[in-house]
Amino acid sequence: MLIERSDPAVAATIIIGLITVTAFLLCRQLKWLEKSFVQESGLSERMISARLRCAILCSTVHAMHGVCARSQKSS
């Protein structure tokens, strides 16, 4: 490997470069995750939204057919 064969100064420079690139990519990923969290809400909010959509769908099916889609699975 290049680092093992290089003198210590070159190896240190390569390692510092790798650390810099890694830190940059992690910072970019954190910014993307923060933006995504703000735009799409957090996990709890998305879970509540999914449950509400399911409840609305179930009540709509019940109103249209007189039977809840969930209760059909248990019978």
PDB file of C-alpha atoms in Angstrom:
ATOM      1  CA  MET A   1       0.000   0.000   0.000  1.00  0.00           C
ATOM      2  CA  LEU A   2       1.186   3.541  -0.743  1.00  0.00           C
ATOM      3  CA  ILE A   3       1.079   4.729   2.866  1.00  0.00           C
ATOM      4  CA  GLU A   4       3.191   1.828   4.138  1.00  0.00           C
ATOM      5  CA  ARG A   5       5.934   2.462   1.591  1.00  0.00           C
ATOM      6  CA  SER A   6       6.015   6.262   1.861  1.00  0.00           C
ATOM      7  CA  ASP A   7       8.095   8.258   4.270  1.00  0.00           C
ATOM      8  CA  PRO A   8       6.227   9.353   7.419  1.00  0.00           C
ATOM      9  CA  ALA A   9       5.593  12.904   6.140  1.00  0.00           C
ATOM     10  CA  VAL A  10       3.879  11.645   2.965  1.00  0.00           C
ATOM     11  CA  ALA A  11       1.875   9.072   4.921  1.00  0.00           C
ATOM     12  CA  ALA A  12       0.746  11.762   7.374  1.00  0.00           C
ATOM     13  CA  THR A  13      -0.279  14.047   4.503  1.00  0.00           C
ATOM     14  CA  ILE A  14      -2.309  11.250   2.889  1.00  0.00           C
ATOM     15  CA  ILE A  15      -4.014  10.422   6.187  1.00  0.00           C
ATOM     16  CA  ILE A  16      -4.814  14.102   6.833  1.00  0.00           C
ATOM     17  CA  GLY A  17      -6.279  14.334   3.334  1.00  0.00           C
ATOM     18  CA  LEU A  18      -8.475  11.277   3.956  1.00  0.00           C
ATOM     19  CA  ILE A  19      -9.646  12.711   7.279  1.00  0.00           C
ATOM     20  CA  THR A  20     -10.471  16.033   5.597  1.00  0.00           C
ATOM     21  CA  VAL A  21     -12.500  14.367   2.847  1.00  0.00           C
ATOM     22  CA  THR A  22     -14.315  12.173   5.388  1.00  0.00           C
ATOM     23  CA  ALA A  23     -15.156  15.182   7.566  1.00  0.00           C
ATOM     24  CA  PHE A  24     -16.443  17.089   4.516  1.00  0.00           C
ATOM     25  CA  LEU A  25     -18.666  14.200   3.419  1.00  0.00           C
ATOM     26  CA  LEU A  26     -20.027  13.700   6.951  1.00  0.00           C
ATOM     27  CA  CYS A  27     -20.799  17.416   7.228  1.00  0.00           C
ATOM     28  CA  ARG A  28     -22.603  17.314   3.883  1.00  0.00           C
ATOM     29  CA  GLN A  29     -24.621  14.268   4.966  1.00  0.00           C
ATOM     30  CA  LEU A  30     -25.596  15.946   8.254  1.00  0.00           C
ATOM     31  CA  LYS A  31     -26.768  19.053   6.386  1.00  0.00           C
ATOM     32  CA  TRP A  32     -28.844  16.868   4.032  1.00  0.00           C
ATOM     33  CA  LEU A  33     -30.358  14.965   6.969  1.00  0.00           C
ATOM     34  CA  GLU A  34     -31.198  18.227   8.751  1.00  0.00           C
ATOM     35  CA  LYS A  35     -32.858  19.620   5.616  1.00  0.00           C
ATOM     36  CA  SER A  36     -34.785  16.382   5.119  1.00  0.00           C
ATOM     37  CA  PHE A  37     -35.912  16.377   8.766  1.00  0.00           C
ATOM     38  CA  VAL A  38     -37.166  19.965   8.542  1.00  0.00           C
ATOM     39  CA  GLN A  39     -38.970  19.411   5.222  1.00  0.00           C
ATOM     40  CA  GLU A  40     -40.482  15.998   5.950  1.00  0.00           C
ATOM     41  CA  SER A  41     -40.827  16.209   9.752  1.00  0.00           C
ATOM     42  CA  GLY A  42     -39.367  13.726  12.177  1.00  0.00           C
ATOM     43  CA  LEU A  43     -40.063  10.032  12.540  1.00  0.00           C
ATOM     44  CA  SER A  44     -42.786  10.487  15.164  1.00  0.00           C
ATOM     45  CA  GLU A  45     -44.669  12.982  13.015  1.00  0.00           C
ATOM     46  CA  ARG A  46     -44.493  10.694   9.969  1.00  0.00           C
ATOM     47  CA  MET A  47     -45.726   7.717  12.028  1.00  0.00           C
ATOM     48  CA  ILE A  48     -48.673   9.738  13.355  1.00  0.00           C
ATOM     49  CA  SER A  49     -49.480  10.914   9.836  1.00  0.00           C
ATOM     50  CA  ALA A  50     -49.431   7.322   8.536  1.00  0.00           C
ATOM     51  CA  ARG A  51     -51.713   6.177  11.369  1.00  0.00           C
ATOM     52  CA  LEU A  52     -54.141   9.018  10.664  1.00  0.00           C
ATOM     53  CA  ARG A  53     -54.202   8.170   6.948  1.00  0.00           C
ATOM     54  CA  CYS A  54     -54.897   4.533   7.828  1.00  0.00           C
ATOM     55  CA  ALA A  55     -57.699   5.542  10.217  1.00  0.00           C
ATOM     56  CA  ILE A  56     -59.264   7.802   7.575  1.00  0.00           C
ATOM     57  CA  LEU A  57     -59.025   5.051   4.963  1.00  0.00           C
ATOM     58  CA  CYS A  58     -60.583   2.546   7.356  1.00  0.00           C
ATOM     59  CA  SER A  59     -63.460   4.880   8.230  1.00  0.00           C
ATOM     60  CA  THR A  60     -64.021   5.640   4.529  1.00  0.00           C
ATOM     61  CA  VAL A  61     -64.168   1.936   3.680  1.00  0.00           C
ATOM     62  CA  HIS A  62     -66.497   1.369   6.624  1.00  0.00           C
ATOM     63  CA  ALA A  63     -68.776   4.187   5.482  1.00  0.00           C
ATOM     64  CA  MET A  64     -68.837   2.916   1.904  1.00  0.00           C
ATOM     65  CA  HIS A  65     -69.237  -0.798   2.596  1.00  0.00           C
ATOM     66  CA  GLY A  66     -70.312  -1.048   6.193  1.00  0.00           C
ATOM     67  CA  VAL A  67     -67.209  -3.132   6.986  1.00  0.00           C
ATOM     68  CA  CYS A  68     -63.772  -2.079   8.182  1.00  0.00           C
ATOM     69  CA  ALA A  69     -60.883  -3.406   6.094  1.00  0.00           C
ATOM     70  CA  ARG A  70     -58.985  -4.308   9.281  1.00  0.00           C
ATOM     71  CA  SER A  71     -61.800  -6.407  10.725  1.00  0.00           C
ATOM     72  CA  GLN A  72     -61.899  -8.587   7.586  1.00  0.00           C
ATOM     73  CA  LYS A  73     -58.382  -9.851   8.279  1.00  0.00           C
ATOM     74  CA  SER A  74     -59.270 -11.120  11.742  1.00  0.00           C
ATOM     75  CA  SER A  75     -62.357 -13.082  10.633  1.00  0.00           C
TER      76      SER A  75
END
